[in-house]
Coordinates of C-alpha atoms in Angstrom, one line a residue:
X1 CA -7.1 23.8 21.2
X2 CA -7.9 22.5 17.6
X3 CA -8.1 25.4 15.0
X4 CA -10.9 26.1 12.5
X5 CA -8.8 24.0 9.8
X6 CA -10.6 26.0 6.8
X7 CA -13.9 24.0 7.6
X8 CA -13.0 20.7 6.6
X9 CA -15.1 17.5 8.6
X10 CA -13.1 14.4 9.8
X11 CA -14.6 11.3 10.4
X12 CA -13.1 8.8 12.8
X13 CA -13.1 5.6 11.7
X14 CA -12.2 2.8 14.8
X15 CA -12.7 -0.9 15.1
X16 CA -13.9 -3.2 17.6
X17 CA -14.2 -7.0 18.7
X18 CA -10.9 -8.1 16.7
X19 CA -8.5 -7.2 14.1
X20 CA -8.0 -7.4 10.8
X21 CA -11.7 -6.4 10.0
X22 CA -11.6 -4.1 7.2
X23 CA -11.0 -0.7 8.3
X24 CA -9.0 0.9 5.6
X25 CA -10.9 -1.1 3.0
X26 CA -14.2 0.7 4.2
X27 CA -12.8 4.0 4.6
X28 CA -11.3 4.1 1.3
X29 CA -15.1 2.6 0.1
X30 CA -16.6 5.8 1.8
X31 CA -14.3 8.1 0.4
X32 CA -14.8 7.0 -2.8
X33 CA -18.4 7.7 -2.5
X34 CA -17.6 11.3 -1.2
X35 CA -15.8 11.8 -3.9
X36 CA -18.2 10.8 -6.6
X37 CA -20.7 13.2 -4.8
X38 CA -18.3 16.1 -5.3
X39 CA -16.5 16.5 -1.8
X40 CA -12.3 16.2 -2.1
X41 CA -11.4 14.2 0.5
X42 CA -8.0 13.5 2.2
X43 CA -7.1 10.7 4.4
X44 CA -4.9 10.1 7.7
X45 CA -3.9 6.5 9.3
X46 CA -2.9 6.8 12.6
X47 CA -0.4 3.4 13.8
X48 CA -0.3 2.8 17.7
X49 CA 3.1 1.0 17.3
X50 CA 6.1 2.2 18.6
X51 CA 7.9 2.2 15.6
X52 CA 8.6 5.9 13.8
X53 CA 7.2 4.4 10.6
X54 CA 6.9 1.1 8.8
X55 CA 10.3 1.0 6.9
X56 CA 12.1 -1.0 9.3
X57 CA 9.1 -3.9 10.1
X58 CA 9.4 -7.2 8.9
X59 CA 6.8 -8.4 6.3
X60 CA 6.3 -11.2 7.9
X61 CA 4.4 -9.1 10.8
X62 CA 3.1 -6.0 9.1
X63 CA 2.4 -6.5 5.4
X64 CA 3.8 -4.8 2.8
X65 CA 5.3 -0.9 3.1
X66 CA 4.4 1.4 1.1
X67 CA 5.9 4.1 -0.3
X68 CA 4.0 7.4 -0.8
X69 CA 4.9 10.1 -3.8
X70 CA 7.5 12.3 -1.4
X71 CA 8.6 9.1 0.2
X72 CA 7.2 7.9 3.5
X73 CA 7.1 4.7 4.5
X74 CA 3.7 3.9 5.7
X75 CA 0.9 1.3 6.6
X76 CA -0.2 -0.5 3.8
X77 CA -3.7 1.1 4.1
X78 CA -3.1 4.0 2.4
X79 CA -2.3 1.7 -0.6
X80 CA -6.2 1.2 -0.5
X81 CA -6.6 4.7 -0.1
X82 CA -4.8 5.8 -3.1
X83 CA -6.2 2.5 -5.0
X84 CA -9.9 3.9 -4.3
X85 CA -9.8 7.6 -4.3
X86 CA -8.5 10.2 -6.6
X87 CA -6.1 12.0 -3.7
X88 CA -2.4 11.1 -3.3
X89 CA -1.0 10.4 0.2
X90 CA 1.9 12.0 1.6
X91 CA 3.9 12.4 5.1
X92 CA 0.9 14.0 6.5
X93 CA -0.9 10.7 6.0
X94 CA 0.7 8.3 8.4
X95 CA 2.0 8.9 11.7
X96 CA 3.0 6.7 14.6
X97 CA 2.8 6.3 18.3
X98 CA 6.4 6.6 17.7
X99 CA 6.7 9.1 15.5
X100 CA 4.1 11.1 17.9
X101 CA 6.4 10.9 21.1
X102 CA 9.8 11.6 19.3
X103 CA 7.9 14.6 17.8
X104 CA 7.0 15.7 21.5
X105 CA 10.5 14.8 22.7
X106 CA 11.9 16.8 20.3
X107 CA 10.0 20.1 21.4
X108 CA 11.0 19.0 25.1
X109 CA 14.5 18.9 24.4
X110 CA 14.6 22.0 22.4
X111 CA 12.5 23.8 25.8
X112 CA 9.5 24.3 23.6
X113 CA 7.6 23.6 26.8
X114 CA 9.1 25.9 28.9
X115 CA 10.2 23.7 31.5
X116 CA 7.0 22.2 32.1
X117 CA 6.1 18.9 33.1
X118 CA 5.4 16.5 29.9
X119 CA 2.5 14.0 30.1
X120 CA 0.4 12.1 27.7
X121 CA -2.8 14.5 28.2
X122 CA -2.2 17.5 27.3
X123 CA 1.2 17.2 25.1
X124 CA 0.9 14.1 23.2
X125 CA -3.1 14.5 22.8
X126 CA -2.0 18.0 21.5
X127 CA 0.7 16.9 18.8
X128 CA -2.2 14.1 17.4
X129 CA -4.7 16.5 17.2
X130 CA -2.0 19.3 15.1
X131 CA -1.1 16.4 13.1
X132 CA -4.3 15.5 12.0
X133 CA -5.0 19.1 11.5
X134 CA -2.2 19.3 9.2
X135 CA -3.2 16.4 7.6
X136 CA -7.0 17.2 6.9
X137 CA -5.7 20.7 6.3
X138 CA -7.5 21.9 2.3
X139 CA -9.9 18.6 2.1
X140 CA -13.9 19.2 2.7
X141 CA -13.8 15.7 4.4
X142 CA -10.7 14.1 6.4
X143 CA -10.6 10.2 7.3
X144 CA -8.8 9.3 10.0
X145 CA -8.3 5.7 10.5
X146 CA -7.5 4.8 14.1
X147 CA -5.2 1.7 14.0
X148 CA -5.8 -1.5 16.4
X149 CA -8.9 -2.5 18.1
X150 CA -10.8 -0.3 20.6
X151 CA -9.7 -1.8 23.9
X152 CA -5.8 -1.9 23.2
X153 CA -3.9 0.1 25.5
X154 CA -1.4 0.9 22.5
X155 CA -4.4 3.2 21.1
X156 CA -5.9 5.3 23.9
X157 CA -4.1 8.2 23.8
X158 CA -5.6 8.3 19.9
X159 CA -8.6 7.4 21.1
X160 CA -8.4 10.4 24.1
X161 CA -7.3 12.5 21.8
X162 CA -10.2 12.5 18.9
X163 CA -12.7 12.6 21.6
X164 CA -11.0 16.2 22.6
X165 CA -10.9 16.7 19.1
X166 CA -14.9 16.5 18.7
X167 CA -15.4 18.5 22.1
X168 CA -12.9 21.4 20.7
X169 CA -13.9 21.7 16.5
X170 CA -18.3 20.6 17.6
X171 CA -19.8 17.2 16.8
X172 CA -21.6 19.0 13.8
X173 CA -17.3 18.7 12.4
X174 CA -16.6 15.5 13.4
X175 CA -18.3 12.1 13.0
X176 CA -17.0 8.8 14.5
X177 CA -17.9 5.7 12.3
X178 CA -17.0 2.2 14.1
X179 CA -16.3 -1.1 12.2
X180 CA -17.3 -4.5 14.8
X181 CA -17.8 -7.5 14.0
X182 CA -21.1 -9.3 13.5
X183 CA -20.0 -13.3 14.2
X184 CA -22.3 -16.0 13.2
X185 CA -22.4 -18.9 15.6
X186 CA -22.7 -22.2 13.4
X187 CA -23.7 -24.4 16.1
X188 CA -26.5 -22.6 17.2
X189 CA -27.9 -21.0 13.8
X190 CA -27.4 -17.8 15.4
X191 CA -26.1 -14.6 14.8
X192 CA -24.5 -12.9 17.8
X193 CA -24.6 -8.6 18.4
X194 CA -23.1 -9.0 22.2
X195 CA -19.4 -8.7 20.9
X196 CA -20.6 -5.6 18.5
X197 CA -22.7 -4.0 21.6
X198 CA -19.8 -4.6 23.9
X199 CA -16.9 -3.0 21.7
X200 CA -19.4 0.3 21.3
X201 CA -19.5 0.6 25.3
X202 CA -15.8 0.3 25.2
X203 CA -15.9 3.4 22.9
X204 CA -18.8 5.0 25.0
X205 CA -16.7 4.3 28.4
X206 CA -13.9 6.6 27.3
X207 CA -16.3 9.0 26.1
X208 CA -16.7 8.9 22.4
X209 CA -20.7 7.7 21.0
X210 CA -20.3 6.0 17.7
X211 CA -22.4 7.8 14.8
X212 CA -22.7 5.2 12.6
X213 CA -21.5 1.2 13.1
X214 CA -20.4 -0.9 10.1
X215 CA -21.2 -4.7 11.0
X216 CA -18.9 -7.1 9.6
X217 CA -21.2 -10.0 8.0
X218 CA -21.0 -13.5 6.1
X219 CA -24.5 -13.2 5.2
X220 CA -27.1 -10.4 5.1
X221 CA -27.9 -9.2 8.7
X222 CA -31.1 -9.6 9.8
X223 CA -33.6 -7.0 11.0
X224 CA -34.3 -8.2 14.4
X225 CA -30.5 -7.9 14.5
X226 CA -30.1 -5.0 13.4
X227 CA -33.0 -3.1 15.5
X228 CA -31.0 -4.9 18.8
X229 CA -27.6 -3.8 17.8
X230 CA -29.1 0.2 17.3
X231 CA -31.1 0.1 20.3
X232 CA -27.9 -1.5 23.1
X233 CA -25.7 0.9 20.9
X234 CA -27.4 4.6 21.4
X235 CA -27.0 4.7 17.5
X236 CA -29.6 4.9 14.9
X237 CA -31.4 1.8 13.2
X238 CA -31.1 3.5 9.7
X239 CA -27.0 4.0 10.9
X240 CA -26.7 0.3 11.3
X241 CA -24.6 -0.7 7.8
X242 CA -24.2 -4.3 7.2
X243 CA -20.6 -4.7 5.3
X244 CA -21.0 -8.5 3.8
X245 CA -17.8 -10.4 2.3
X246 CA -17.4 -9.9 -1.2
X247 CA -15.8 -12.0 -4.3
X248 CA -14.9 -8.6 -5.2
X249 CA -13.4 -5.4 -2.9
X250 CA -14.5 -3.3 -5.7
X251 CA -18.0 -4.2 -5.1
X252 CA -17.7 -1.9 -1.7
X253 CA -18.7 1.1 -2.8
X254 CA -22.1 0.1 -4.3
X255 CA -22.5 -2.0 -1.4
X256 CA -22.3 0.4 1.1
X257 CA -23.8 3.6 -1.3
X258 CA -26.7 1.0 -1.1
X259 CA -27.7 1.3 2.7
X260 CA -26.7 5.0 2.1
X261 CA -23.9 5.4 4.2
X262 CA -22.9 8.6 1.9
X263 CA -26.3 10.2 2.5
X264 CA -25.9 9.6 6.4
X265 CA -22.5 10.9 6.2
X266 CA -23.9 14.4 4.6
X267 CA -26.6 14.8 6.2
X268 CA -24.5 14.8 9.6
X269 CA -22.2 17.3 8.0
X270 CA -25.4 19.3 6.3
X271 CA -24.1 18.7 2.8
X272 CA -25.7 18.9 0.2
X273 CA -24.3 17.3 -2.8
X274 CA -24.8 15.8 -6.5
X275 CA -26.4 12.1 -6.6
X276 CA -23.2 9.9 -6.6
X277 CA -21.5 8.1 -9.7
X278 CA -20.5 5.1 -9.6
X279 CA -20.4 3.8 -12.8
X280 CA -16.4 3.7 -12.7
X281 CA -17.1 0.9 -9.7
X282 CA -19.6 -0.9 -11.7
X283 CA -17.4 -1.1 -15.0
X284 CA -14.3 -2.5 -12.6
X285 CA -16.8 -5.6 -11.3
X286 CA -18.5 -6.3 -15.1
X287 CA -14.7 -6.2 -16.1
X288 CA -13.9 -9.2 -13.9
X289 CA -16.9 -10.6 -14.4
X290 CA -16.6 -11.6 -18.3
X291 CA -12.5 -12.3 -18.2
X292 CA -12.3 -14.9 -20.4
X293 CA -8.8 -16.7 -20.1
X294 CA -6.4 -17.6 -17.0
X295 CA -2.8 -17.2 -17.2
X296 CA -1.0 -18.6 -14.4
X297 CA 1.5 -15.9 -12.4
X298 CA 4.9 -17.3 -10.8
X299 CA 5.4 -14.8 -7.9
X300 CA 8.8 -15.7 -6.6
X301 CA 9.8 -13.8 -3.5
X302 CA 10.6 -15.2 0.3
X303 CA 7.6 -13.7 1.9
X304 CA 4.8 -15.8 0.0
X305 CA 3.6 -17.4 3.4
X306 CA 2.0 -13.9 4.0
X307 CA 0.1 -12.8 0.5
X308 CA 0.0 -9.4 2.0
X309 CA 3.7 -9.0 1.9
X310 CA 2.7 -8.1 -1.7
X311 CA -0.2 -6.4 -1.3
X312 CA -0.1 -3.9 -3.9
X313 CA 2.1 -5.9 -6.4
X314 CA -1.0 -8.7 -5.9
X315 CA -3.7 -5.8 -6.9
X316 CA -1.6 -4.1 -9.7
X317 CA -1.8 -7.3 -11.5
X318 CA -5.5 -8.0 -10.9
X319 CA -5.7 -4.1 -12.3
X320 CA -3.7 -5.9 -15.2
X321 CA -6.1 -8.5 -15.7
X322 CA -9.2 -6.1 -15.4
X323 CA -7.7 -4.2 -18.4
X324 CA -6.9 -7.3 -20.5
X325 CA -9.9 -9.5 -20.1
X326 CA -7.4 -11.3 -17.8
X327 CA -7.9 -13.9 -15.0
X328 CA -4.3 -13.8 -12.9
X329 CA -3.5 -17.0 -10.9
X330 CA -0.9 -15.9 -8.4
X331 CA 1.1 -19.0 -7.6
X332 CA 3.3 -18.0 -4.6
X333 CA 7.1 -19.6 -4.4
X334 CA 9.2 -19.5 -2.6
X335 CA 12.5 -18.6 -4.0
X336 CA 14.0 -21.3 -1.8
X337 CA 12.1 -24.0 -3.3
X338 CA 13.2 -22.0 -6.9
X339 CA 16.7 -22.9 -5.8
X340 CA 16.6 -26.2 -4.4
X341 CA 15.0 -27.5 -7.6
X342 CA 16.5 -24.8 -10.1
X343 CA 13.5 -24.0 -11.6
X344 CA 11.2 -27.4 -11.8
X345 CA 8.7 -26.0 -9.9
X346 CA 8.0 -23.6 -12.3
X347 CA 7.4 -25.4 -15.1
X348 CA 3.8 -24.9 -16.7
X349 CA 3.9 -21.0 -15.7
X350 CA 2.6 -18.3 -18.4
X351 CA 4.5 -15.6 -16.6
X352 CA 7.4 -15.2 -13.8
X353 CA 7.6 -12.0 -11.5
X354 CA 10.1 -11.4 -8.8
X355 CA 8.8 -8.5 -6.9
X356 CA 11.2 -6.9 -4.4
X357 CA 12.8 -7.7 -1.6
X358 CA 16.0 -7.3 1.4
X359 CA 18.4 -10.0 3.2
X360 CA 20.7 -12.6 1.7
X361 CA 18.2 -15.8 1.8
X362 CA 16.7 -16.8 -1.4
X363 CA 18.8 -14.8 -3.8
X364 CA 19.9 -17.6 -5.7
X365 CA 16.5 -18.8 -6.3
X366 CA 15.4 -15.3 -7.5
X367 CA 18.8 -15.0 -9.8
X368 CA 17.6 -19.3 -11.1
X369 CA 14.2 -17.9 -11.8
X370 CA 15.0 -14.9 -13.8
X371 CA 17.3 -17.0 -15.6
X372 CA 14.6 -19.8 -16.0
X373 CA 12.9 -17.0 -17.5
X374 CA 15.6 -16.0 -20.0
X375 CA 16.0 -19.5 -21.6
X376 CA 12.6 -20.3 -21.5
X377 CA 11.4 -17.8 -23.1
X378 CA 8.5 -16.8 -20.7
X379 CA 7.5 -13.2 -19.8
X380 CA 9.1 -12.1 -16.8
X381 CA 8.6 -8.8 -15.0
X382 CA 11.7 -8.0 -12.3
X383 CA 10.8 -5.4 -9.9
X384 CA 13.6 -3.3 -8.3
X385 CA 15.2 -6.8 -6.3
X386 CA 13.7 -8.6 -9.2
X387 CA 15.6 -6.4 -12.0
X388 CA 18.7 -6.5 -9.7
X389 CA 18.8 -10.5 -10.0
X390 CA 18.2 -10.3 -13.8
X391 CA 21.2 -8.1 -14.2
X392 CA 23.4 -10.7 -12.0
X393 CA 21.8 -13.6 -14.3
X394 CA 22.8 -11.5 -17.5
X395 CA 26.3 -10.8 -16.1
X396 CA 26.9 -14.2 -14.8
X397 CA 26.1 -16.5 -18.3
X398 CA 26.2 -13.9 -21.2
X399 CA 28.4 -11.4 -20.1
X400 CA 30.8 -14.0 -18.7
X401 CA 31.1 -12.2 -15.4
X402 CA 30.8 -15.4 -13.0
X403 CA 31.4 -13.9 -10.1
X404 CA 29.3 -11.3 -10.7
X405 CA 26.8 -10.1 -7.6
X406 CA 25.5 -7.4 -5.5
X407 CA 27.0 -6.0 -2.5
X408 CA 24.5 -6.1 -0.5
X409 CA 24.5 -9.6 -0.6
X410 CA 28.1 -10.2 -0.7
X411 CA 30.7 -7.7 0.5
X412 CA 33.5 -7.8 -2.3
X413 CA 32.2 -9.5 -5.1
X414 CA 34.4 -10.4 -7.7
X415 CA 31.9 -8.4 -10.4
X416 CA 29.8 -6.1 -8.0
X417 CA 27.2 -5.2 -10.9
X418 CA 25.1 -4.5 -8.6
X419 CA 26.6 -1.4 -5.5
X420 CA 25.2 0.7 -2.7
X421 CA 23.8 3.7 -4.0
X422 CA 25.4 6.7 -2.3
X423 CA 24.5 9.8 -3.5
X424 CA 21.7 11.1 -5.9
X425 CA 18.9 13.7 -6.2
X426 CA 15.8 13.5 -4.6
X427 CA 12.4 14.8 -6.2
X428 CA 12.4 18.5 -5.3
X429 CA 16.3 18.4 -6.6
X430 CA 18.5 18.3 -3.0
X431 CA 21.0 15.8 -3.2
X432 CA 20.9 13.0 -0.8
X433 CA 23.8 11.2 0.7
X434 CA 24.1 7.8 2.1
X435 CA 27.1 5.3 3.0
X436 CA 27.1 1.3 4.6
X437 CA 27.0 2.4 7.9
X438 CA 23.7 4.5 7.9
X439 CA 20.8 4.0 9.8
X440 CA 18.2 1.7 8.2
X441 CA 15.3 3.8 9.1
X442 CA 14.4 6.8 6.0
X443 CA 17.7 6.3 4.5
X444 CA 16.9 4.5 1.1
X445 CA 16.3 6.1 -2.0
X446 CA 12.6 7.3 -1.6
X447 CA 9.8 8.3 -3.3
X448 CA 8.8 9.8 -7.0
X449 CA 11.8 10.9 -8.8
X450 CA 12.1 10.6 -13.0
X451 CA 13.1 8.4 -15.6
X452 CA 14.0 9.0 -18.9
X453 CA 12.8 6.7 -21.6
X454 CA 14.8 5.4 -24.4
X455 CA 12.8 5.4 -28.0
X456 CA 11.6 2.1 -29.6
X457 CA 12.0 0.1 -26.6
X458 CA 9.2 -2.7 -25.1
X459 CA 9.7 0.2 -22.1
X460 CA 8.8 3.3 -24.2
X461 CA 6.2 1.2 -26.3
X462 CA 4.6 0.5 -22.6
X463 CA 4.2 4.0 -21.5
X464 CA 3.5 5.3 -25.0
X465 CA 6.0 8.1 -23.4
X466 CA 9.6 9.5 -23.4
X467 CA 9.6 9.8 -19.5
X468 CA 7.7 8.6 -16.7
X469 CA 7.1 9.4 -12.5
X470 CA 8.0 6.8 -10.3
X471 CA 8.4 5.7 -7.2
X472 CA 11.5 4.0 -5.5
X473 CA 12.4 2.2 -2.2
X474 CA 15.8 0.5 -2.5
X475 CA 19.6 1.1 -1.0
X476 CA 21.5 -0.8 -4.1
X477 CA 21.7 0.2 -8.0
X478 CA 22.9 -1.3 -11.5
X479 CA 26.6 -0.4 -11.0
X480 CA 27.7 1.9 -14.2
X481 CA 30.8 0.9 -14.4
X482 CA 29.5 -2.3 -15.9
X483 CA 26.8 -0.6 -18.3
X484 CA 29.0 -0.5 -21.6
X485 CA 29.9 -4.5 -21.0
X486 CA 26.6 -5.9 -20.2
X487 CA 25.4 -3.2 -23.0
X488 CA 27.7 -4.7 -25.5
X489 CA 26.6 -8.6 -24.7
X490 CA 22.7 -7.2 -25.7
X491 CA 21.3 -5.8 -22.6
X492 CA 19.0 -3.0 -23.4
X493 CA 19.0 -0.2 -20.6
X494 CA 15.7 1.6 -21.8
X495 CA 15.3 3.9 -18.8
X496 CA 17.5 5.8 -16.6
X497 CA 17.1 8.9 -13.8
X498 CA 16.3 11.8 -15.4
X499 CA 19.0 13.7 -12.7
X500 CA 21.9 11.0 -11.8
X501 CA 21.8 8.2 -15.3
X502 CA 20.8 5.7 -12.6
X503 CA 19.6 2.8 -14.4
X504 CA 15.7 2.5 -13.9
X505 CA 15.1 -0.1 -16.5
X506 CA 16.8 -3.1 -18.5
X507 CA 15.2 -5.3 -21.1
X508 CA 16.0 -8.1 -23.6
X509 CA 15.3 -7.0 -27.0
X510 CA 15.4 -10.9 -28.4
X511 CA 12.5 -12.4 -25.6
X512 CA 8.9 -11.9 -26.2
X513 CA 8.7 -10.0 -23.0
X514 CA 11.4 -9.0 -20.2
X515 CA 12.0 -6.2 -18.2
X516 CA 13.2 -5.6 -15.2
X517 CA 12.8 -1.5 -13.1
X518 CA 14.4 -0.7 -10.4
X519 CA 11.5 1.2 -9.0
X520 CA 8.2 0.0 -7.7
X521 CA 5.6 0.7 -10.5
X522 CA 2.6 -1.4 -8.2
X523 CA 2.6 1.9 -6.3
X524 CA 0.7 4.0 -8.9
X525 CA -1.6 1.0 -10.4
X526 CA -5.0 2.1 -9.7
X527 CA -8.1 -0.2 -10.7
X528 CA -9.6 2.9 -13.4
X529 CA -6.4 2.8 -14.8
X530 CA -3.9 0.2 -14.1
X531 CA -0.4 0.4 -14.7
X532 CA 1.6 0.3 -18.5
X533 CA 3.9 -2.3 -17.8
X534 CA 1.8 -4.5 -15.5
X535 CA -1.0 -4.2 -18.1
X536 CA 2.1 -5.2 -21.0
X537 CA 2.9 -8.2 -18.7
X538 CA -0.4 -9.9 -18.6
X539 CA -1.2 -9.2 -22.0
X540 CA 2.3 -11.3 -22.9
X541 CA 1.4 -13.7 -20.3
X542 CA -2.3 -14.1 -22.2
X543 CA -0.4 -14.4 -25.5
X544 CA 1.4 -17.2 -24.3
X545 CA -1.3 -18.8 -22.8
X546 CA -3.7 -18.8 -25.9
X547 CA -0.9 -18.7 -28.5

């Protein structure tokens, strides 16, 4: 039986016809709106998949993972989430079909259930609903975001189980908001509701009445539409929000404050609340409005076939161009292509980034570009894979290490300047231990730990501070052995953990702009504020592009 959770609402937030609508972009829209009307919010995303979490998925299939401040590996939702709202995500924001039943398992095996017979109603509807309590638990509004497409067999127990959820905590708690799409039929000049009226009896057939239905649009929906849609749906016409594609994601909020999805959502909670604020939002979209140059971006990795491989990497440097007058032209390439061609292909580049990655294929070609970098003279930002390779370059031609590598990618390296991490302190100060033969799963270095910040460094000079927060996801570090040799050829290590002397940061002093971190700064870039050394990176990029 769900608890009284300190009076915090949840709102439900599920997805209908097909995939890939929007859901977490329009959550994250709504709880910025909440927020700018006063209400903290939290949020939850709950992943049918079978997996425990999303460390172990391929790119390729999933998108990027990212990493949350205590170090979950999660759906690259709550990236939007913490992109758009003011809250940090945690482990209480992600869980899994996966993670659910090996939770319940767990209690079995220990006799929690006292011999009784374990089934997917009540036991595994009862651990969704706890971990959405926990989850929610402190926030005046919680949204969930229901993963997959209403309809999917992966999802129903979700689905079963925030219908219980509303019965047990009283619809005046809980409020289910439903994303469909609203397709427009080219060949007929039509716009059609049927798919958007079906998916809402889908919902309605296992119980659960939508409150309000978002309608995925190319162009403004019309009334006659909208009046058919509210009246086959049992939902109200006023309820009926039109989400159009936007040039901009940032335009969202005022989009949807607009058809006053924020006063709907109060009034159904009996709110009442300050007039929202959005002149953050509006400053973001005048921001990319009057950019007034275009630096083109080299993004090197072996995932560019899927752009949201680098999701946040992507939107940390379009943060980086809102806060330098900046357009960014990503051009994706493959670091194959980088190696077949050493380097041709990225002639005419302002910048070069190698963002991170795993697996032996396309290392040379992020070790040629970093080096292409290096004699060329062009800003380059290395991010943990992409500092690693820099390192290996710097070894390989200056420190005359030529057989210098990393073991993950070769096993006994002649010069492994780059080693398996295998023991070092985690953020609340436990020390955590790791060797080759460890699970993959949760057994990286994870999550916000401390860097030290050497003085008078392009590093230092970046964060106008002598230490810095951030986040990691990586198995393989700078080996230290090799620090005072590489040091002594000119290589600049101007950041290193604050508990173990892990290097976090190289540079070259004698370039107008490289750096390399191990960690994964595109985590905490947030459009209000950016991120110091993505912002430092375009604005070398722009000086190289108008200088």
């Amino acid at each position: 039986m769900v608890g009284d959770a300190a009076g915090t609402r949840y709102i439900f937030v599920t997805g209908g016809v097909v995939s890939s609508l929007g859901k977490g972009i329009a959550a994250a829209s709504l709880g910025a709106l909440l927020e700018s009307r006063g209400q903290s919010v939290s949020v939850i995303k709950l992943d049918p998949y079978l997996n425990v979490d999303a460390g172990t998925m391929s790119p390729f299939q999933h998108g990027e993972v990212y990493v949350t401040r205590d170090g979950a590996e999660t759906d690259l939702d709550l990236g939007h989430y913490e992109r758009f709202l003011k809250t940090r995500t945690s482990k209480l924001s992600n869980f899994t079909t996966g993670q659910i039943y090996n939770n319940v398992i767990n209690k079995e095996r220990r006799g929690d259930y006292l011999g009784g017979t374990v089934q997917v109603i009540p036991h595994i509807t009862d651990e969704i609903k706890r971990c959405i309590l926990e989850g929610g638990e402190g926030a005046d509004i919680c949204l969930v975001e229901i993963g997959g497409t209403v309809g999917d067999i992966e999802s129903l127990p979700f689905l079963e189980a925030i219908r219980q959820f509303a019965v047990e905590l009283g619809h005046h708690r809980v409020l289910f908001m439903h994303l469909t799409l609203v397709p427009y039929i080219a060949s007929s000049g039509e716009m059609k509701t049927k798919p958007t009226q079906h998916s809402a009896k889908e919902l309605r057939s296992i119980g659960i009445q939508p409150d309000i239905l978002l309608c995925r649009v190319d162009r403004p929906l019309p009334e006659n539409e909208r009046r058919k849609i509210a009246l086959f749906t049992n939902v109200s016409e006023r309820a009926v929000i039109a989400c159009i594609d936007v040039d901009d994601i940032y335009k969202m909020p005022g989009l949807l404050q607009a058809q006053s999805l924020d006063a709907l959502v109060l009034e159904h909670f009996n709110i009442t609340a300050p007039n929202a604020d959005l002149s953050n939002w509006s400053a973001l979209v005048e921001a990319r409005r009057t950019q007034d140059v275009t630096v083109k971006v080299a993004m090197v990795g072996k995932y560019v076939d899927l752009a949201d491989a680098y999701k946040s990497v992507n939107e940390a440097l379009s943060h980086a161009g809102l806060h330098t007058g900046t357009r960014v032209d990503i051009h994706y390439i493959d670091s194959e292509t980088v190696e077949r061609d050493d380097g041709a292909c990225l002639e005419g580049m302002d910048a070069i980034l190698v963002p991170g990655g795993f697996g032996e294929r396309g290392i040379e070609g992020k070790v040629a570009a970093a080096r292409y970098a290096r004699l060329h003279q062009i800003p380059y930002f290395g991010i943990c894979l992409g500092m690693q390779v820099a390192c290996i370059d710097f070894a390989r031609d200056i420190a005359d290490l030529p057989g210098a590598h990393s073991t993950e990618f070769v096993a006994e390296p002649e010069h492994p300047v780059i080693a398996l991490v295998t023991e070092w302190h985690d953020l609340s100060g436990d020390v955590q231990r790791r060797d080759a033969r460890a699970d993959l799963g949760g057994t990286m270095r994870l999550g916000e730990q401390r860097c030290n910040l050497v003085e008078n460094t392009l590093a230092a000079r970046c964060y106008d501070a002598g230490e810095v927060f951030e986040r990691h996801r990586h198995r393989y570090e700078f080996n230290n052995l090799y620090r005072d040799r590489l040091g002594d050829k000119g290589l600049v290590f101007s950041g290193v953990s604050a508990e173990d002397d892990l290097v976090e940061i190289i540079e070259l002093p004698d370039h107008p702009w490289f750096l390399g971190c191990q960690f994964h700064p595109e985590f905490t870039s947030t459009p209000r504020n950016g991120h110091p050394l993505f912002i430092g990176f375009i604005a070398a990029a722009r000086e190289r592009c108008t200088g």
